[in-house]
Short mmCIF file of C-alpha atoms and ligand atoms in Angstrom, two decimals:
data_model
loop_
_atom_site.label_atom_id
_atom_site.label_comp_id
_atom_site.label_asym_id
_atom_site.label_seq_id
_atom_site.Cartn_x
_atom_site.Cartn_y
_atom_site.Cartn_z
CA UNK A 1 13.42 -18.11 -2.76
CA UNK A 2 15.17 -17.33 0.61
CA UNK A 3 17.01 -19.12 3.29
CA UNK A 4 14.73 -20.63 6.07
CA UNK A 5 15.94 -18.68 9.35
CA UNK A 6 14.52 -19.14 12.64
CA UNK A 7 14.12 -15.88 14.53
CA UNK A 8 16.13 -17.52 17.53
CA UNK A 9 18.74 -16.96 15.15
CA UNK A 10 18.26 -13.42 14.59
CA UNK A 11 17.76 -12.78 18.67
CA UNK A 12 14.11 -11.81 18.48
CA UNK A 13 11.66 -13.89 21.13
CA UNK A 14 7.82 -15.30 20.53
CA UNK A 15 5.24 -13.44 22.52
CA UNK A 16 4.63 -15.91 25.21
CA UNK A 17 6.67 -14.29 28.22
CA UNK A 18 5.91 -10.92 27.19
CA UNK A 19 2.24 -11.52 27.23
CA UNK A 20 2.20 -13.59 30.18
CA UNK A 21 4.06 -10.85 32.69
CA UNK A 22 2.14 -8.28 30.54
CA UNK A 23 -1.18 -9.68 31.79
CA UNK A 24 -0.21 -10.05 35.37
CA UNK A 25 1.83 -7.16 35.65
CA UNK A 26 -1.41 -4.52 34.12
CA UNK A 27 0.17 -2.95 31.36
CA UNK A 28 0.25 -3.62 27.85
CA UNK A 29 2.89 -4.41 25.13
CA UNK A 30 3.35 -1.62 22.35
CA UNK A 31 2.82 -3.09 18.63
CA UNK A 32 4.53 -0.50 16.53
CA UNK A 33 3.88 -1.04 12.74
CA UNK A 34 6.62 -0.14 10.65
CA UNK A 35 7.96 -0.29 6.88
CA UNK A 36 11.18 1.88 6.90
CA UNK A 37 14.57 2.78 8.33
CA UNK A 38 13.54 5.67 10.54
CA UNK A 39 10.58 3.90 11.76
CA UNK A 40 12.51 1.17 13.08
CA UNK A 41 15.30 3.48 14.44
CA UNK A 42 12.48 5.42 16.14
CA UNK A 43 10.76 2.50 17.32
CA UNK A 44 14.40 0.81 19.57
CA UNK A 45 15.76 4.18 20.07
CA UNK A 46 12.33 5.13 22.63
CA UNK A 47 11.65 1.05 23.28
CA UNK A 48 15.61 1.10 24.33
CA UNK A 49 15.47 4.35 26.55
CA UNK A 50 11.97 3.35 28.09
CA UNK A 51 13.24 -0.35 28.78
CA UNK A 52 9.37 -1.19 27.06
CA UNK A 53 9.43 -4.95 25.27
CA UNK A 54 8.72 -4.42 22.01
CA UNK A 55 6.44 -5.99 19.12
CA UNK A 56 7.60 -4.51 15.77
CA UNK A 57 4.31 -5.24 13.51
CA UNK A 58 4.95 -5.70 9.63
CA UNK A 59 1.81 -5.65 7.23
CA UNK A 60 1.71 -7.61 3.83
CA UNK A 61 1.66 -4.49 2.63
CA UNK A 62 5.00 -3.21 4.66
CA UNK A 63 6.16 -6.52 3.52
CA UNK A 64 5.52 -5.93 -0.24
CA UNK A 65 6.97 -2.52 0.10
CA UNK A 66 10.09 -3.01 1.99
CA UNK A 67 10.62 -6.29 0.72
CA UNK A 68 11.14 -9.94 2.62
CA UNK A 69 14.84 -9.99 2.52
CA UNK A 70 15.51 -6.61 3.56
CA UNK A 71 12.98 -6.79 6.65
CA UNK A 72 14.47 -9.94 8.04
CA UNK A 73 18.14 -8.12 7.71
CA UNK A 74 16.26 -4.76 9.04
CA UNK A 75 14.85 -7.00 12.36
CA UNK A 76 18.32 -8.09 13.02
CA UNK A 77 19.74 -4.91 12.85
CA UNK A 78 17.33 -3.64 15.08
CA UNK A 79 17.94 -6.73 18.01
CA UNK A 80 21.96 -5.18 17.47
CA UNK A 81 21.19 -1.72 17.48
CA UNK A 82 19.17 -2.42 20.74
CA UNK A 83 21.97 -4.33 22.36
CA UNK A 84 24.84 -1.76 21.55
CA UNK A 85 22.59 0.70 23.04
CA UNK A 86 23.36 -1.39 26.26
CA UNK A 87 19.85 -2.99 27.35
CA UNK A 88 18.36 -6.33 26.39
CA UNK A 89 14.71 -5.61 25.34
CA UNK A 90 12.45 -8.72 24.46
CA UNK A 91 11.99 -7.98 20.83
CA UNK A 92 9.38 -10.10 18.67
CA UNK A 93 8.84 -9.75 14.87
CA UNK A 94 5.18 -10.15 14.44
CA UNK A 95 2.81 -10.72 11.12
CA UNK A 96 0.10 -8.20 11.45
CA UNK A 97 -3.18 -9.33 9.40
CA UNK A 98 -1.79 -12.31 7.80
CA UNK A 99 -4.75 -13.68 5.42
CA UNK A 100 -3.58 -16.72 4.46
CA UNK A 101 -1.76 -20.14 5.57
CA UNK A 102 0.72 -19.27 3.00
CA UNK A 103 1.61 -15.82 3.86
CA UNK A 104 2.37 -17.14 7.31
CA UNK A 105 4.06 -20.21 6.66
CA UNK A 106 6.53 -17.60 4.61
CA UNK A 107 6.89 -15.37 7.24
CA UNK A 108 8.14 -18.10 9.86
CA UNK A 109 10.59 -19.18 7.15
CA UNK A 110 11.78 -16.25 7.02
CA UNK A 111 12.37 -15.32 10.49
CA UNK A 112 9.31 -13.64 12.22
CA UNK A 113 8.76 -14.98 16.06
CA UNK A 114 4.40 -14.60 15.64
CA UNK A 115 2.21 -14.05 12.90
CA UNK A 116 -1.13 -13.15 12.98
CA UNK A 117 -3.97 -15.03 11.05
CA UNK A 118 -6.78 -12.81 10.56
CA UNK A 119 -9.65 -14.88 9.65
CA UNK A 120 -12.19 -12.57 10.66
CA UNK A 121 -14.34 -11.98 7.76
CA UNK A 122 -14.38 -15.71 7.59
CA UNK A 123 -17.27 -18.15 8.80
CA UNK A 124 -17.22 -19.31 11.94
CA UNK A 125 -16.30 -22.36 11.25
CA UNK A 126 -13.43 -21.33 8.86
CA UNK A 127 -11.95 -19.25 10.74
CA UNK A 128 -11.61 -21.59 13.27
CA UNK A 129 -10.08 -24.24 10.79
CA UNK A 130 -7.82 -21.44 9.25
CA UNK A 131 -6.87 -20.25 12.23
CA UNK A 132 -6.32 -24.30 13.50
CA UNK A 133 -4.15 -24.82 10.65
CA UNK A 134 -1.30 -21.93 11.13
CA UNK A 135 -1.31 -22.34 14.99
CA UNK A 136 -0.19 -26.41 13.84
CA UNK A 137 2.59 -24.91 11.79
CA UNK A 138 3.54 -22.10 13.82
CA UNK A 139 3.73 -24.40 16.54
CA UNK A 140 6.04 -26.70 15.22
CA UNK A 141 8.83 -23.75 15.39
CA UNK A 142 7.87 -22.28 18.50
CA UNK A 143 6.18 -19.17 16.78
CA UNK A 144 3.23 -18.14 18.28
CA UNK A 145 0.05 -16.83 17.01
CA UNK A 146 -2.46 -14.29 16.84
CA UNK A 147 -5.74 -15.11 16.00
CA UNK A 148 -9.22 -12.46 15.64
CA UNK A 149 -13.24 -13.09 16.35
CA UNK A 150 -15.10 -9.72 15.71
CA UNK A 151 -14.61 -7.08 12.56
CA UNK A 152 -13.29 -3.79 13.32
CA UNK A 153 -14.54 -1.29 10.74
CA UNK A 154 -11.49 1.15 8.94
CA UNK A 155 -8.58 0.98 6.39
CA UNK A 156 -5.24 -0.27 6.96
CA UNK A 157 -3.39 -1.18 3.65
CA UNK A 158 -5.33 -4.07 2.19
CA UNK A 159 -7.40 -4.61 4.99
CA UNK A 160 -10.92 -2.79 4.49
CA UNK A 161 -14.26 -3.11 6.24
CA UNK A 162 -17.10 -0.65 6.42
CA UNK A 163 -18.34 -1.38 9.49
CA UNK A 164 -17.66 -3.08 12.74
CA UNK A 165 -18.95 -6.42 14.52
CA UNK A 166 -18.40 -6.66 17.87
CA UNK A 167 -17.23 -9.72 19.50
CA UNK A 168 -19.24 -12.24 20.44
CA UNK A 169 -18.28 -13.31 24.02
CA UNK A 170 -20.04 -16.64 23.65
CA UNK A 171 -17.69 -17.71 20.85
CA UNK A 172 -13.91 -16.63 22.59
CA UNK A 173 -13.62 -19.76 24.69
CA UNK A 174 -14.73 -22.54 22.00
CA UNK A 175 -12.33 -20.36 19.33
CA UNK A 176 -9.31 -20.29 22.27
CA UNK A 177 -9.91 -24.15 22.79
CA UNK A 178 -10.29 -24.87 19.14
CA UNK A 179 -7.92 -23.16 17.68
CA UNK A 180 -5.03 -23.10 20.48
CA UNK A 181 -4.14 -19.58 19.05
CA UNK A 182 -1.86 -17.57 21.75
CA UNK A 183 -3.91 -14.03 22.19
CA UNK A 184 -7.29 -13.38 20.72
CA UNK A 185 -8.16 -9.63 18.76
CA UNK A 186 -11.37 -8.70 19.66
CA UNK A 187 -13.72 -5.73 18.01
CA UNK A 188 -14.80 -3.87 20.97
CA UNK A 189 -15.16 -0.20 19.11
CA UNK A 190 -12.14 0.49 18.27
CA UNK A 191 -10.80 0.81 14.18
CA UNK A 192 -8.28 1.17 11.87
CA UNK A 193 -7.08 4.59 10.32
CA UNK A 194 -7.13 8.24 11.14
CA UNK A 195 -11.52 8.12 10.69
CA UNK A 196 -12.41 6.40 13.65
CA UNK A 197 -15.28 8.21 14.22
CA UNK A 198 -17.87 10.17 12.54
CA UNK A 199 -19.10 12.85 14.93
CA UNK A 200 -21.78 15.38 14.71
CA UNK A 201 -21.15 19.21 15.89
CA UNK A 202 -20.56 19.28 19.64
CA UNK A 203 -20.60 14.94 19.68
CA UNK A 204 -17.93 13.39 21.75
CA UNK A 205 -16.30 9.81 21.02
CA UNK A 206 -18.04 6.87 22.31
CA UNK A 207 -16.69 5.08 24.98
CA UNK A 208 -14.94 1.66 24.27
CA UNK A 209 -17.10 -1.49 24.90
CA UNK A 210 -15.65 -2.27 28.63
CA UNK A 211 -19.00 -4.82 28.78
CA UNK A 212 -17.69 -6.19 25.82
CA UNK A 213 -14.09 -7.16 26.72
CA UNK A 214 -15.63 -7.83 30.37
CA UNK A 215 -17.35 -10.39 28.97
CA UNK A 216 -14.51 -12.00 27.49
CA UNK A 217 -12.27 -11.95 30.01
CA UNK A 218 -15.13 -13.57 31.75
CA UNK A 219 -15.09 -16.64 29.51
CA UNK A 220 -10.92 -17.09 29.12
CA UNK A 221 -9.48 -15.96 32.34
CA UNK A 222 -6.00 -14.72 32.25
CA UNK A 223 -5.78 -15.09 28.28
CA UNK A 224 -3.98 -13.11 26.84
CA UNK A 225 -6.37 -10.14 24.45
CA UNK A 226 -4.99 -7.90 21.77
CA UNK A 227 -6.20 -4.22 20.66
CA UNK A 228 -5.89 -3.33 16.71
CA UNK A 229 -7.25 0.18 15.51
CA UNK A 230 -5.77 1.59 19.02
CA UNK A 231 -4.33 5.26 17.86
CA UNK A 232 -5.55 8.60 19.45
CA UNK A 233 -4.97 10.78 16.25
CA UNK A 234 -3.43 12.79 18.16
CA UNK A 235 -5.01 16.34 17.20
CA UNK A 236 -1.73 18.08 17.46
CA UNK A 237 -0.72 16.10 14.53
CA UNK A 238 -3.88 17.07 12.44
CA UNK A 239 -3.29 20.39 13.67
CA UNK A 240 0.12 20.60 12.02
CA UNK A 241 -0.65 18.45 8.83
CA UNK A 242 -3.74 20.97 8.19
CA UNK A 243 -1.78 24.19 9.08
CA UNK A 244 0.71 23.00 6.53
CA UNK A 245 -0.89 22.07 2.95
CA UNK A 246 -2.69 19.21 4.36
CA UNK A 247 -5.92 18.24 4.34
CA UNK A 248 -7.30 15.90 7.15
CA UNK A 249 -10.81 17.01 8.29
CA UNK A 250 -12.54 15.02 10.71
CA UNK A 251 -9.85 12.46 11.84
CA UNK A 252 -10.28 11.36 14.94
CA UNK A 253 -9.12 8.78 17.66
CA UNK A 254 -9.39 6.68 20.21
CA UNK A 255 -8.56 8.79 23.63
CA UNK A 256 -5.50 7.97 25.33
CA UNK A 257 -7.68 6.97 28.89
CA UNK A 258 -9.86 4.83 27.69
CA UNK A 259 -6.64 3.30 25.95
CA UNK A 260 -5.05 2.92 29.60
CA UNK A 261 -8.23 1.71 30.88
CA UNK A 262 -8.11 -1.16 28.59
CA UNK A 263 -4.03 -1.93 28.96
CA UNK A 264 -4.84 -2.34 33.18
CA UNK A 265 -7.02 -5.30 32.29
CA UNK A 266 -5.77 -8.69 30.04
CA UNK A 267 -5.59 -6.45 27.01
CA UNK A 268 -1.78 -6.78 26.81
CA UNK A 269 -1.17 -5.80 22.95
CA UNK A 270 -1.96 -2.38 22.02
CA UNK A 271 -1.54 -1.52 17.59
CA UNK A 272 -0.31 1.46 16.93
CA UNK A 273 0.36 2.62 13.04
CA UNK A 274 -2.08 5.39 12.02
CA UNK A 275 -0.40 7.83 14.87
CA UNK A 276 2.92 7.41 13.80
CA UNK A 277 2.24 7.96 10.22
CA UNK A 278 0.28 10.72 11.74
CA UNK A 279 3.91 12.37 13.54
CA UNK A 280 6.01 11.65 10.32
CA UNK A 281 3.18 13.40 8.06
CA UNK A 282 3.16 16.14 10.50
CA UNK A 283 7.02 16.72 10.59
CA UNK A 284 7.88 16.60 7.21
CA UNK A 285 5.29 18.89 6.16
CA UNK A 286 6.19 21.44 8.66
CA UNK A 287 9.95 20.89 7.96
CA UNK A 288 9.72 20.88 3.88
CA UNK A 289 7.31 24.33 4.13
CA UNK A 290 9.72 26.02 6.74
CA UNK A 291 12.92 25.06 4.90
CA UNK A 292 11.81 25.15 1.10
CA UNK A 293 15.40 25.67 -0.25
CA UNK A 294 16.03 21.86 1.88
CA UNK A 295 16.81 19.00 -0.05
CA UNK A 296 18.41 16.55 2.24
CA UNK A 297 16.16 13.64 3.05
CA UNK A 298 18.01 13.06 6.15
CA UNK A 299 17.20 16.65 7.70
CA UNK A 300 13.21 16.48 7.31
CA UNK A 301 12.79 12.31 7.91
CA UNK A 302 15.59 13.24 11.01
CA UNK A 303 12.92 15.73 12.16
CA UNK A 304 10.34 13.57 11.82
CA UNK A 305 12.28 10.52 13.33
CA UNK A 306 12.81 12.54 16.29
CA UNK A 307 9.23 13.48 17.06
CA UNK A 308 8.31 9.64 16.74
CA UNK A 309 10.93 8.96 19.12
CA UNK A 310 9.24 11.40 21.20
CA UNK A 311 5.86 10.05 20.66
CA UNK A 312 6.79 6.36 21.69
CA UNK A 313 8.52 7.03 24.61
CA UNK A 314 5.23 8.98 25.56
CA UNK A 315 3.28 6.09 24.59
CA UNK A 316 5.08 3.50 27.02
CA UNK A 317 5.48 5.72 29.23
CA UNK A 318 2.13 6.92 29.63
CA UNK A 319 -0.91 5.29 27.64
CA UNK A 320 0.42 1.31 27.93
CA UNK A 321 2.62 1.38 30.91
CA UNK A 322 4.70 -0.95 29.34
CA UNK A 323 8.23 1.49 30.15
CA UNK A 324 10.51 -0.34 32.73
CA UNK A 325 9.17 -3.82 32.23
CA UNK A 326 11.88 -5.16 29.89
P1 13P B 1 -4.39 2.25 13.95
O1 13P B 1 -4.81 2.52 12.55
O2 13P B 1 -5.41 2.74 14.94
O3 13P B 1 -3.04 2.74 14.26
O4 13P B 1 -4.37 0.65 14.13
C1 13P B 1 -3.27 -0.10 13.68
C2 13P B 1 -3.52 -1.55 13.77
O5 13P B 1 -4.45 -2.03 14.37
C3 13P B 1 -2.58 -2.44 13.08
O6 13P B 1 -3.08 -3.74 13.01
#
């Protein structure tokens, strides 16, 4: 078992501010998920040059994978690596898709500054309770806490659902009340992976629910709303990954206006994996085929480190408007 660390130990904040001047100020705050070294390089190095605050998201699965120890030590690094690089960002460690009391409970032990407690596919009624019981905890050390009322459809490591549920506005304000969570996830047609969509010949995507989130924001003025399943597949990316041995037919995204559209209104978290698995998948690919004799790991993950650089900056800069606001 390890120490119990507080993440004001480690440097990293809770999302309170963040979200807060987030909301007011129209922009969102970038949620980067991440479960290795040149992620989390990638992910200060453009947060750093961009001035953007930061939310570095960790799955259970990134968690199993990378291990609990060496993420807390990885999150510290990353709050030093940021300050030698000569600007103070606001930098929270965040639980994406915890599923149970326990799983959060470990990661505020262990240092995170907000988890999230996804009791979606719950009941009502348990989710609310669920969701009652981490806020209590997470409360008590000044961690705050995401909570979620609607199903988006998709795959991200263990979490799975075939399709999506909307939001119901009616329930966000009893939930918020109930539950005291911090910022709500709501299902308003976006979802998780590179699949978003399945389009006929010549279809388009469909537009996000604006009504939807409307609605909401109706019913908890000011509160602070969070996006999951928010990546544009970027079809570059595709592009590349089918041009070189891949095989990635009919991904598709969410596009990057509607995605602005939503961070200029109380949506002030935006998730972002699948599109930077997307640029690393892309990048090694096209580095390993053009340089088959290559055996250095650092010369095809430095390749692809540098396009997600690239790719983040472009992200703050122009999808969440979330660059200068550190
Ligand atoms: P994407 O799969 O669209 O990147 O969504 C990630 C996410 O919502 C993490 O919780």
């Amino acid at each position: 078992m390890a120490d119990v660390v507080s993440y004001k130990d480690l440097g990293l904040v809770n999302s309170r501010e963040i979200f807060r001047k987030a909301v007011d100020g129209g922009y969102a705050i970038p949620a980067y998920n991440f479960n290795n070294l040149e992620q989390l390089q990638a992910i200060i190095t453009a947060c750093v040059e961009t001035r953007s605050p930061v939310i570095l998201q960790i799955s259970k699965g990134a968690r199993n994978y990378a291990n609990e120890t060496m993420l807390r030590y990885m999150a510290t690094g990353a709050v030093q690596m940021a300050k030698e690089m000569g600007v103070e960002i606001p930098i929270v460690l965040h639980l994406d898709h915890g599923d149970s009391f326990e799983l959060c409970q470990s990661c505020i032990e262990s240092g995170f500054s907000s988890v999230m407690i996804d009791g979606s596919h719950l009941s009502y009624a348990d989710n609310v309770a669920l969701t009652r019981q981490v806020v209590d905890y997470a409360h008590a050390h000044d961690v705050t806490v995401e909570g979620e009322l609607g199903v988006l459809a998709g795959i991200e490591d263990e979490v799975v659902a075939e399709k999506s549920t909307y939001t119901q506005p009616d329930e966000v304000e009893d939930f918020v009340k109930k539950t005291g969570v911090d910022s709500l996830a709501i299902s308003i047609g976006t979802s998780h992976g590179a699949y978003k969509f399945k389009l006929k010949e010549g279809e388009s995507v469909p537009p996000l629910r604006f009504d939807i989130l409307a609605e909401c924001q109706k019913r908890i003025p000011g509160f602070p709303i969070v996006l999951h399943g928010a990546s544009s597949v970027l079809p570059e990316y595709v592009a590349l990954i089918n041009q070189y041995g891949g095989k990635m037919d009919g991904a598709v995204g969410v596009p990057e206006d509607q995605l602005r559209k939503a961070a200029a209104s109380a949506v002030c978290k935006i998730n972002i994996d699948s599109d930077g698995r997307l640029a690393v998948t892309a990048k090694v690919r096209e580095y390993l085929q053009n340089n088959p004799s290559e055996f250095d790991p650092r010369k095809y993950l430095g390749a692809a480190r540098t396009e997600l650089i690239r790719l983040i900056k472009h992200k703050n800069e122009t999808v969440l408007g979330s660059a200068g606001k550190a």
